[in-house]
Coordinates of C-alpha atoms in Angstrom, one line a residue:
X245 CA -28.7 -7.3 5.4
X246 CA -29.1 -7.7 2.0
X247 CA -27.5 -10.4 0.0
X248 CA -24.3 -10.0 -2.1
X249 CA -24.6 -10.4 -6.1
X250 CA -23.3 -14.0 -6.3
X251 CA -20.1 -13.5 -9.3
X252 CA -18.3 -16.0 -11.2
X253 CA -14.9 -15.0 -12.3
X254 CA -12.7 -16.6 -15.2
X255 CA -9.4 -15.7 -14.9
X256 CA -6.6 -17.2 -17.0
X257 CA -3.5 -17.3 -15.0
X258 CA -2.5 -15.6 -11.1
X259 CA -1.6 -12.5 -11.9
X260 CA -0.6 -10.9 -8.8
X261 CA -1.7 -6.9 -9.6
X262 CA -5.0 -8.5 -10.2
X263 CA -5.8 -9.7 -6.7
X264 CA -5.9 -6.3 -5.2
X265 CA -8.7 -5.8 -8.0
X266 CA -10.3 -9.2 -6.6
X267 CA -10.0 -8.3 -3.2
X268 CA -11.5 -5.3 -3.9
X269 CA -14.6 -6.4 -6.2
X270 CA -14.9 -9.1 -3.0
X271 CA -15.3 -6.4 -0.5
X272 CA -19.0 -5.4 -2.4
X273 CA -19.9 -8.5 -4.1
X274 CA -19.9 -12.2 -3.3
X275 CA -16.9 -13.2 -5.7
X276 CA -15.5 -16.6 -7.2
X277 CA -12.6 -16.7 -9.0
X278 CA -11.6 -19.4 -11.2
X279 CA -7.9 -19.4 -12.8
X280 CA -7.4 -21.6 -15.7
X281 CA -4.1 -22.5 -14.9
X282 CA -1.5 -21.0 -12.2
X283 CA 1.1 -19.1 -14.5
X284 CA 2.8 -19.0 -17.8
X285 CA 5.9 -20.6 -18.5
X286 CA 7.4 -17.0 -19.0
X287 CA 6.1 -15.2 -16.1
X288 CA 8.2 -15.4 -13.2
X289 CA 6.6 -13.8 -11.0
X290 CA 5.2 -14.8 -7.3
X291 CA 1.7 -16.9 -7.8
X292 CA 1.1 -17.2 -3.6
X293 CA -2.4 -15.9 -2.7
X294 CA -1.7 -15.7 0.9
X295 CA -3.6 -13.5 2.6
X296 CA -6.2 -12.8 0.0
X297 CA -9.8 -13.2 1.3
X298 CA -11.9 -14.0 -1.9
X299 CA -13.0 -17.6 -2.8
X300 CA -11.1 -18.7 -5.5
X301 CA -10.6 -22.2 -7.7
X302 CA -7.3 -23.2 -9.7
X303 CA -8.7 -25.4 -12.8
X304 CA -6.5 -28.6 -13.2
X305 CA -6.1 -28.4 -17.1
X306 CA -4.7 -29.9 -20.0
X307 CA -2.2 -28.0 -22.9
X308 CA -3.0 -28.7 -26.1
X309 CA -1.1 -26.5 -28.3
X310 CA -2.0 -22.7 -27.8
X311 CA -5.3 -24.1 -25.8
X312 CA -5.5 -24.9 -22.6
X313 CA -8.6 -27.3 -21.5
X314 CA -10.0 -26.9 -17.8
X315 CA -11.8 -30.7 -18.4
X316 CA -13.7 -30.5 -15.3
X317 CA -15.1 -27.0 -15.3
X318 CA -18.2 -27.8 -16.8
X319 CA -18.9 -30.0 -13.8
X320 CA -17.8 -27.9 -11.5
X321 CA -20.1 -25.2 -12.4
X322 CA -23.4 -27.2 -13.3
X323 CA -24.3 -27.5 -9.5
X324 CA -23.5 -24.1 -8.7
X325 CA -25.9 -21.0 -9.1
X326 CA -24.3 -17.5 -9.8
X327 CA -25.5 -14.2 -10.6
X328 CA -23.4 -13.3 -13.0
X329 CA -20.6 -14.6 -15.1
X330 CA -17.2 -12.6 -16.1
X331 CA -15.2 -13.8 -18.4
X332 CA -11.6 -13.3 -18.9
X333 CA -10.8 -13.2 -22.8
X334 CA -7.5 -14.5 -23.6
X335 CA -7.8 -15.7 -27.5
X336 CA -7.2 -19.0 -27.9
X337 CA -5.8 -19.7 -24.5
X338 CA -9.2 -19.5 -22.8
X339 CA -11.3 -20.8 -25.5
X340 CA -12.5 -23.8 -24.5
X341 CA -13.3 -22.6 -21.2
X342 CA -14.9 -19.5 -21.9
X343 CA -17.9 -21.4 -24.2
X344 CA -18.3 -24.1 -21.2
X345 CA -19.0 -20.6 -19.0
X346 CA -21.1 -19.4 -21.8
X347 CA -23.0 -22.5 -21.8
X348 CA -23.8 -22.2 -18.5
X349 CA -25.0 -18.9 -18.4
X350 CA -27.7 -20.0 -21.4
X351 CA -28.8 -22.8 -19.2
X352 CA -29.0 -21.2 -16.0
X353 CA -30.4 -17.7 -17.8
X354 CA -27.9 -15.7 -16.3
X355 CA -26.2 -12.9 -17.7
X356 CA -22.6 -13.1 -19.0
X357 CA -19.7 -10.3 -19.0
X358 CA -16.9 -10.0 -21.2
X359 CA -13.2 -8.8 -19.9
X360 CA -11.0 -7.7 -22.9
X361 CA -8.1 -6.3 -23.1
X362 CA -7.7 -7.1 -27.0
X363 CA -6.3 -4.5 -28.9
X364 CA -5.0 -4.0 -32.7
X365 CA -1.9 -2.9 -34.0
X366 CA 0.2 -3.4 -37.1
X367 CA 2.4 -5.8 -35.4
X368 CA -0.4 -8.2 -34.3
X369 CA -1.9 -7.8 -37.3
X370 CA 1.6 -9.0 -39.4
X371 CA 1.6 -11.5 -36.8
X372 CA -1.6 -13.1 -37.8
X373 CA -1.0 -13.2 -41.3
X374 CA 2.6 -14.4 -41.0
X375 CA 2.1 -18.5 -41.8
X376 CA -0.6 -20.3 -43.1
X377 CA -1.4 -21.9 -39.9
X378 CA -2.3 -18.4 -37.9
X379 CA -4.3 -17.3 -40.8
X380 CA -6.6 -20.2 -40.2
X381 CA -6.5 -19.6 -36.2
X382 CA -7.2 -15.9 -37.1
X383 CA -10.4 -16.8 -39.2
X384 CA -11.4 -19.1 -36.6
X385 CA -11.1 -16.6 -34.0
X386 CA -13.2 -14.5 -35.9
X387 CA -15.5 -16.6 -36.1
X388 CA -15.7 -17.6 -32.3
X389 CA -15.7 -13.7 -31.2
X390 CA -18.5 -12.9 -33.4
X391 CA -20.7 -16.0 -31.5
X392 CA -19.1 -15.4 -28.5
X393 CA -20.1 -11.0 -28.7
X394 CA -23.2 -11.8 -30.2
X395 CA -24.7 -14.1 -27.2
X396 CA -22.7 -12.1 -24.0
X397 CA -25.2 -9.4 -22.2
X398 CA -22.0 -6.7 -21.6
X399 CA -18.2 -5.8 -21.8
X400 CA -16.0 -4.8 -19.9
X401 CA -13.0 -3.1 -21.8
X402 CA -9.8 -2.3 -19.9
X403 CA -8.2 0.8 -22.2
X404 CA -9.4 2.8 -24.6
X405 CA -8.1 0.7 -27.3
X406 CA -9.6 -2.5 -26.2
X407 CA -12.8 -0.4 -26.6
X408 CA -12.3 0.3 -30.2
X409 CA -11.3 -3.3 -30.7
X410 CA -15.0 -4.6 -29.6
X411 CA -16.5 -1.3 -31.0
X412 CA -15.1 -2.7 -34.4
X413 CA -16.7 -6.3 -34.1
X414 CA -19.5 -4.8 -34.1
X415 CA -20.3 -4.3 -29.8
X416 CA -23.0 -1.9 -29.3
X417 CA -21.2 0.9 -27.0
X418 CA -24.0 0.8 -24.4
X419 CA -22.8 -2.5 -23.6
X420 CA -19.3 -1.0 -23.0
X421 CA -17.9 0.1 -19.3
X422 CA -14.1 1.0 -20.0
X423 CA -11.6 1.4 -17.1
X424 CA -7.8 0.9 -17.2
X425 CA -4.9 -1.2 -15.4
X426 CA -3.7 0.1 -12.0
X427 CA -1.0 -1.1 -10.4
X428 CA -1.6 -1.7 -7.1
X429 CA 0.5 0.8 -4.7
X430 CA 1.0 -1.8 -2.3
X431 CA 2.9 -4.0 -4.7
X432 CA 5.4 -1.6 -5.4
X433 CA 8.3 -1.5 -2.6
X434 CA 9.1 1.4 -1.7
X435 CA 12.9 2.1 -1.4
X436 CA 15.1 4.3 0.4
X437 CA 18.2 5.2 -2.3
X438 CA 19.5 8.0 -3.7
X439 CA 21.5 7.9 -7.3
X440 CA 24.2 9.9 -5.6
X441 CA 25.2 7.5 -3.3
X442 CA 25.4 5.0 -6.3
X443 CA 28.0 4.3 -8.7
X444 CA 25.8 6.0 -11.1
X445 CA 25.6 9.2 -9.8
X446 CA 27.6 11.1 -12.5
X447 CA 24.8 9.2 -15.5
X448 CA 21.6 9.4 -16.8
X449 CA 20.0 6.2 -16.9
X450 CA 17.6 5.3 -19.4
X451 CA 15.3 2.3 -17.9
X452 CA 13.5 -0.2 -19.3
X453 CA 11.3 -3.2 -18.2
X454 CA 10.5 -5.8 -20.4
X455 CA 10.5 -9.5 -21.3
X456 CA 12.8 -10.0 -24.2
X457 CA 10.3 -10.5 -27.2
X458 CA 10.2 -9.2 -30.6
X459 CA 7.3 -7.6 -30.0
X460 CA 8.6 -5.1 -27.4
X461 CA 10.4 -3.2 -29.8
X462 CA 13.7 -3.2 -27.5
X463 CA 16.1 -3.3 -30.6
X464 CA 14.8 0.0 -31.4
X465 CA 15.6 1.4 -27.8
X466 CA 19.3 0.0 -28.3
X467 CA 19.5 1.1 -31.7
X468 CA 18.4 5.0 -30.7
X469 CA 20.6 4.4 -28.2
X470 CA 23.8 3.8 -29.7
X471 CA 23.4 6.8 -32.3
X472 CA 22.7 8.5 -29.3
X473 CA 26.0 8.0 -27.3
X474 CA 28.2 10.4 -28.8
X475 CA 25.4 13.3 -28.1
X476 CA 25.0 12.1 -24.4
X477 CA 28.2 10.6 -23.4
X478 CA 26.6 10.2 -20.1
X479 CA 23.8 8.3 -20.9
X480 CA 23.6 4.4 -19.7
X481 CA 20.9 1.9 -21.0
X482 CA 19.6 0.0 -17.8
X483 CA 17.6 -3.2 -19.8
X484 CA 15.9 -5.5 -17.0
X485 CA 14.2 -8.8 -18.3
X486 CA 14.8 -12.3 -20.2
X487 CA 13.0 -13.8 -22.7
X488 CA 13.9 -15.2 -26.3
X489 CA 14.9 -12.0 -28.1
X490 CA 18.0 -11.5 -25.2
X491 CA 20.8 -13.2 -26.9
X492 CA 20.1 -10.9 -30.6
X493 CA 19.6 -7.8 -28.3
X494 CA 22.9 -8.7 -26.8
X495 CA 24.2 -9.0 -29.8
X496 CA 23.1 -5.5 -30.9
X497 CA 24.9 -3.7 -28.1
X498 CA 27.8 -5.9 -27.8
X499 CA 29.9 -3.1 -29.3
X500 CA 28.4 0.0 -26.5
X501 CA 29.5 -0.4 -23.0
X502 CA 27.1 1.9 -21.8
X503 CA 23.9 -0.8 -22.2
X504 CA 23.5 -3.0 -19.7
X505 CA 21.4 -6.1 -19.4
X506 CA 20.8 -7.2 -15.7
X507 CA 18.4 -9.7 -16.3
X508 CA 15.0 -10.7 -14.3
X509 CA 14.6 -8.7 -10.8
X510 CA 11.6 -8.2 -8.4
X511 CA 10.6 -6.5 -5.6
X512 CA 13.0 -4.3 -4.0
X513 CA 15.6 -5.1 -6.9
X514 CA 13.6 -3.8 -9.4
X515 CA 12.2 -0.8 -7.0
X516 CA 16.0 0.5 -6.5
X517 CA 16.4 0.7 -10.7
X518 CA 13.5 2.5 -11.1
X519 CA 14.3 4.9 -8.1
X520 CA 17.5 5.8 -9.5
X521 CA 16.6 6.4 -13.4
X522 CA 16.1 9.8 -15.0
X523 CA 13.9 8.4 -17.5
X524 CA 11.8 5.4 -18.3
X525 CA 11.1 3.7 -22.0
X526 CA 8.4 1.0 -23.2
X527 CA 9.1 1.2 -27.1
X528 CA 6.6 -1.6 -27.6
X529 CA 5.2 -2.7 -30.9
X530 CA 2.3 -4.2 -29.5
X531 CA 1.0 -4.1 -25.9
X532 CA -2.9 -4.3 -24.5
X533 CA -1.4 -2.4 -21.6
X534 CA 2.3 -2.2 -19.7
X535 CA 1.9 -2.4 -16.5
X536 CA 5.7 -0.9 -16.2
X537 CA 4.5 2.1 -17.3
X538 CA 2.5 2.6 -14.4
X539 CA 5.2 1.4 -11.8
X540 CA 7.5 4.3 -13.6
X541 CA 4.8 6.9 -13.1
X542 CA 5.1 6.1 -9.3
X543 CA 8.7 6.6 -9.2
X544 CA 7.8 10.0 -11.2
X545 CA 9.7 9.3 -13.9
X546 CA 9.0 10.4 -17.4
X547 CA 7.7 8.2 -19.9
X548 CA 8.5 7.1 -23.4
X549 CA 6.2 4.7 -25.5
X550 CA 4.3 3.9 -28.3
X551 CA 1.1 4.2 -29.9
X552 CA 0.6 0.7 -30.1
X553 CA 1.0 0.4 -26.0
X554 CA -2.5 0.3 -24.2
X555 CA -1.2 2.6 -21.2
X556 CA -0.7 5.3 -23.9
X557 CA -3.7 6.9 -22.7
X558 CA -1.8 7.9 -19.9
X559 CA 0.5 9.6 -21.1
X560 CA 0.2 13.3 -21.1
X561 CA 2.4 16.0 -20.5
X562 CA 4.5 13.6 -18.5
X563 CA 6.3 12.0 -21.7
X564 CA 6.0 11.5 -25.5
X565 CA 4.1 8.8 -27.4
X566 CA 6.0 7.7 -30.4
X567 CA 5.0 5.5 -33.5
X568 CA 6.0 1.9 -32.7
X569 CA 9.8 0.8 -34.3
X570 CA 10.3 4.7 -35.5
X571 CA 14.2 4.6 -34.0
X572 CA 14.4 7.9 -35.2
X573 CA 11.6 9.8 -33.1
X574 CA 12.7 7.7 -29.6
X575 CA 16.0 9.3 -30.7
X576 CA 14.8 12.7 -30.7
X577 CA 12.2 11.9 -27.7
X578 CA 15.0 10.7 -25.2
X579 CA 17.5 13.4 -26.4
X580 CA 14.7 16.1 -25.7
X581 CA 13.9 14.8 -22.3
X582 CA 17.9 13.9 -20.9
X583 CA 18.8 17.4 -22.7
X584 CA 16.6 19.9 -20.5
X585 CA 16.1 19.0 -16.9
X586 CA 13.6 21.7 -16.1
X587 CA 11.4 19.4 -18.7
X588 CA 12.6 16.3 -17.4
X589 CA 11.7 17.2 -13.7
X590 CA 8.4 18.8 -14.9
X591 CA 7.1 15.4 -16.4
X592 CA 8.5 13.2 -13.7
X593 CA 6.2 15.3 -10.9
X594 CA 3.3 15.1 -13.4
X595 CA 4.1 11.0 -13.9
X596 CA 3.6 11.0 -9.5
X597 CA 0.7 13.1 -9.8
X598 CA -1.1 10.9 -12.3
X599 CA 0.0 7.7 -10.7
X600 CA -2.1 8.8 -7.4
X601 CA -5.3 8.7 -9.5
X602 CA -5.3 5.3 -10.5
X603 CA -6.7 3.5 -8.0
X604 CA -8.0 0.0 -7.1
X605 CA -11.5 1.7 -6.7
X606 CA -11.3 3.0 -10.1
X607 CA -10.0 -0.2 -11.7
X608 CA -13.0 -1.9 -10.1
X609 CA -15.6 0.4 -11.1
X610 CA -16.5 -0.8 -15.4
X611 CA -17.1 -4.0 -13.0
X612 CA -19.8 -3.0 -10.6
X613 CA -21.3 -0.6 -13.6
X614 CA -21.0 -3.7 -16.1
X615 CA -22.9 -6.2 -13.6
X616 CA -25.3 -3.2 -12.3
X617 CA -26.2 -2.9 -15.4
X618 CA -26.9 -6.5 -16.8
X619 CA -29.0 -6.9 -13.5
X620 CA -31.1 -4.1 -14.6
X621 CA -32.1 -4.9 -17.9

């Protein structure tokens, strides 16, 4: 039996939709995978990886500002003798760690893979301009991607956008394999509720899944939303997430009854929300994907967001893509879609449809073309 490709895999944090992807990727190559660290301080989601059969490696590490340092990977790696090297790209975050793998690579003459989900919007790009300080981290991480593109063999870019992105520094395409986010079925409980046997059954809910940032545009979803609650006087804002925008938004609807924050919920908690909604918004302002997007789709519910969202790409004729913090087109979108329920049921069975395409196979696919090709060359 032939040997596996031997892979080493950085990986910033445990993100659980990414083990299925592992797992998978594990099943037709001989896999590593080295976190950086186990989770953000603002994720709060379950880090276990029972039950996953991959080899994996959670880097001890330092913080240092918007850096993390994984001081012994060099050391870890210089006795060991892989294939192929994937690298997560995380901007700063994984920048230390991602030239020690780089290194590595050079010494051992092994071919090394980007992963990049970078994108560019108008919000990130305000962002980096906004102090003095992040205009010198920008310039330096300009400088660092165009060493970094120039010595890595091929790219693996995980939306359309992210493919632009390294298009724009100057990537060659043929060293591009693009794919997209899935969210694995199997982490998405399945529940068995009805909104008619709710308190809810009488509303429409509007839904939406976020951590409470600036950048996720919710203050345009509430502000739509309250000059929409005389034209739908049985509509009801369902906001699930926390973060450090929550006490402004709260502040924004305190005077409309009919938005409701409910705060963090998982699993089945978060299932029975998305079972019950009519409709399903991600007004972000800047997003290299939105995984919630997806996890709507398999509930078949239609879908609002914007252009600066990743998962836009995804969205057919099973929702409307807006223009990120336009309060005036999400108006128009949601009234459109709550306001003709032959439309609304149309786009939520084209949402289920599409959501059965996106499989783990596919999302591990740019991988095994990405490696197949750097072994060929």
């Amino acid at each position: 039996m032939k040997n596996k490709t031997k892979v080493f895999l950085l990986h910033n944090i445990i993100a659980p939709y990414r083990l299925p992807v592992f797992e998978e990727l594990n099943k037709k190559l001989d896999l590593t995978v080295y976190f950086c660290h186990r989770k953000s301080k603002d994720r709060l989601w379950d880090t276990s990886l029972k039950g996953y059969r991959f080899k994996y490696y959670i880097l001890p590490h330092i913080k240092l500002g918007p850096f993390i340092s994984n001081y012994n990977l060099f050391f870890k790696l210089l006795p060991s003798h892989y294939d192929v090297y994937i690298v997560c790209e995380n901007a700063y975050e994984t920048l230390f760690s991602v030239l020690i793998v780089l290194i590595i690579a050079k010494v051992f003459r092994k071919p090394l893979i980007i992963w990049s989900e970078h994108i560019i919007t108008e919000f990130s790009k305000k962002e980096s301009e906004s102090s003095l300080l992040k205009k010198i981290g920008n310039k330096v991480l300009k400088f660092y991607r165009k060493f970094l593109y120039k010595n890595t063999d091929a790219f693996i870019a995980y939306s359309r956008k992210a493919k632009e992105f390294l298009l724009k520094n100057g990537v060659p395409e043929r060293k591009i394999f693009t794919g997209r986010q899935t969210m694995p079925h199997e982490q998405v409980i399945k529940v068995n509720i009805s909104k008619s046997d709710t308190e809810y059954k009488n509303k429409q809910i509007i839904l939406t899944v976020s951590y409470l940032k600036k950048m996720k545009g919710i203050e345009y979803l509430i502000q739509a939303f309250n000059e929409l609650k005389l034209e739908l006087e049985n509509a009801i804002l369902i906001i699930i997430g926390v973060g450090e925008e929550e006490k402004r938004l709260k502040s924004l609807a305190q005077d409309n009854k009919d938005i409701y924050f409910i705060g963090y919920k998982n699993g089945i908690e978060k299932s029975k929300w998305y079972a019950i909604a009519d409709l399903f918004v991600l007004p972000t302002l800047h997003d290299a994907w939105g995984l919630v997007v997806n996890e709507a789709m398999y509930f078949g519910l239609p879908i609002i967001t914007t252009t600066a969202a990743g998962c836009s790409e995804i969205i057919k004729d099973n929702g409307f893509i807006i223009p990120p913090g336009d309060k005036v087109k999400l108006k128009e979108a949601v009234k459109k879609i709550l306001t003709n329920q032959e439309l609304k049921k149309k786009m939520g069975q084209r949402s289920k449809e599409y959501s059965r395409i996106y499989t783990i196979e596919g999302a591990t696919s740019p991988f095994i073309n990405a490696i197949n090709f750097v072994l060929s060359v």
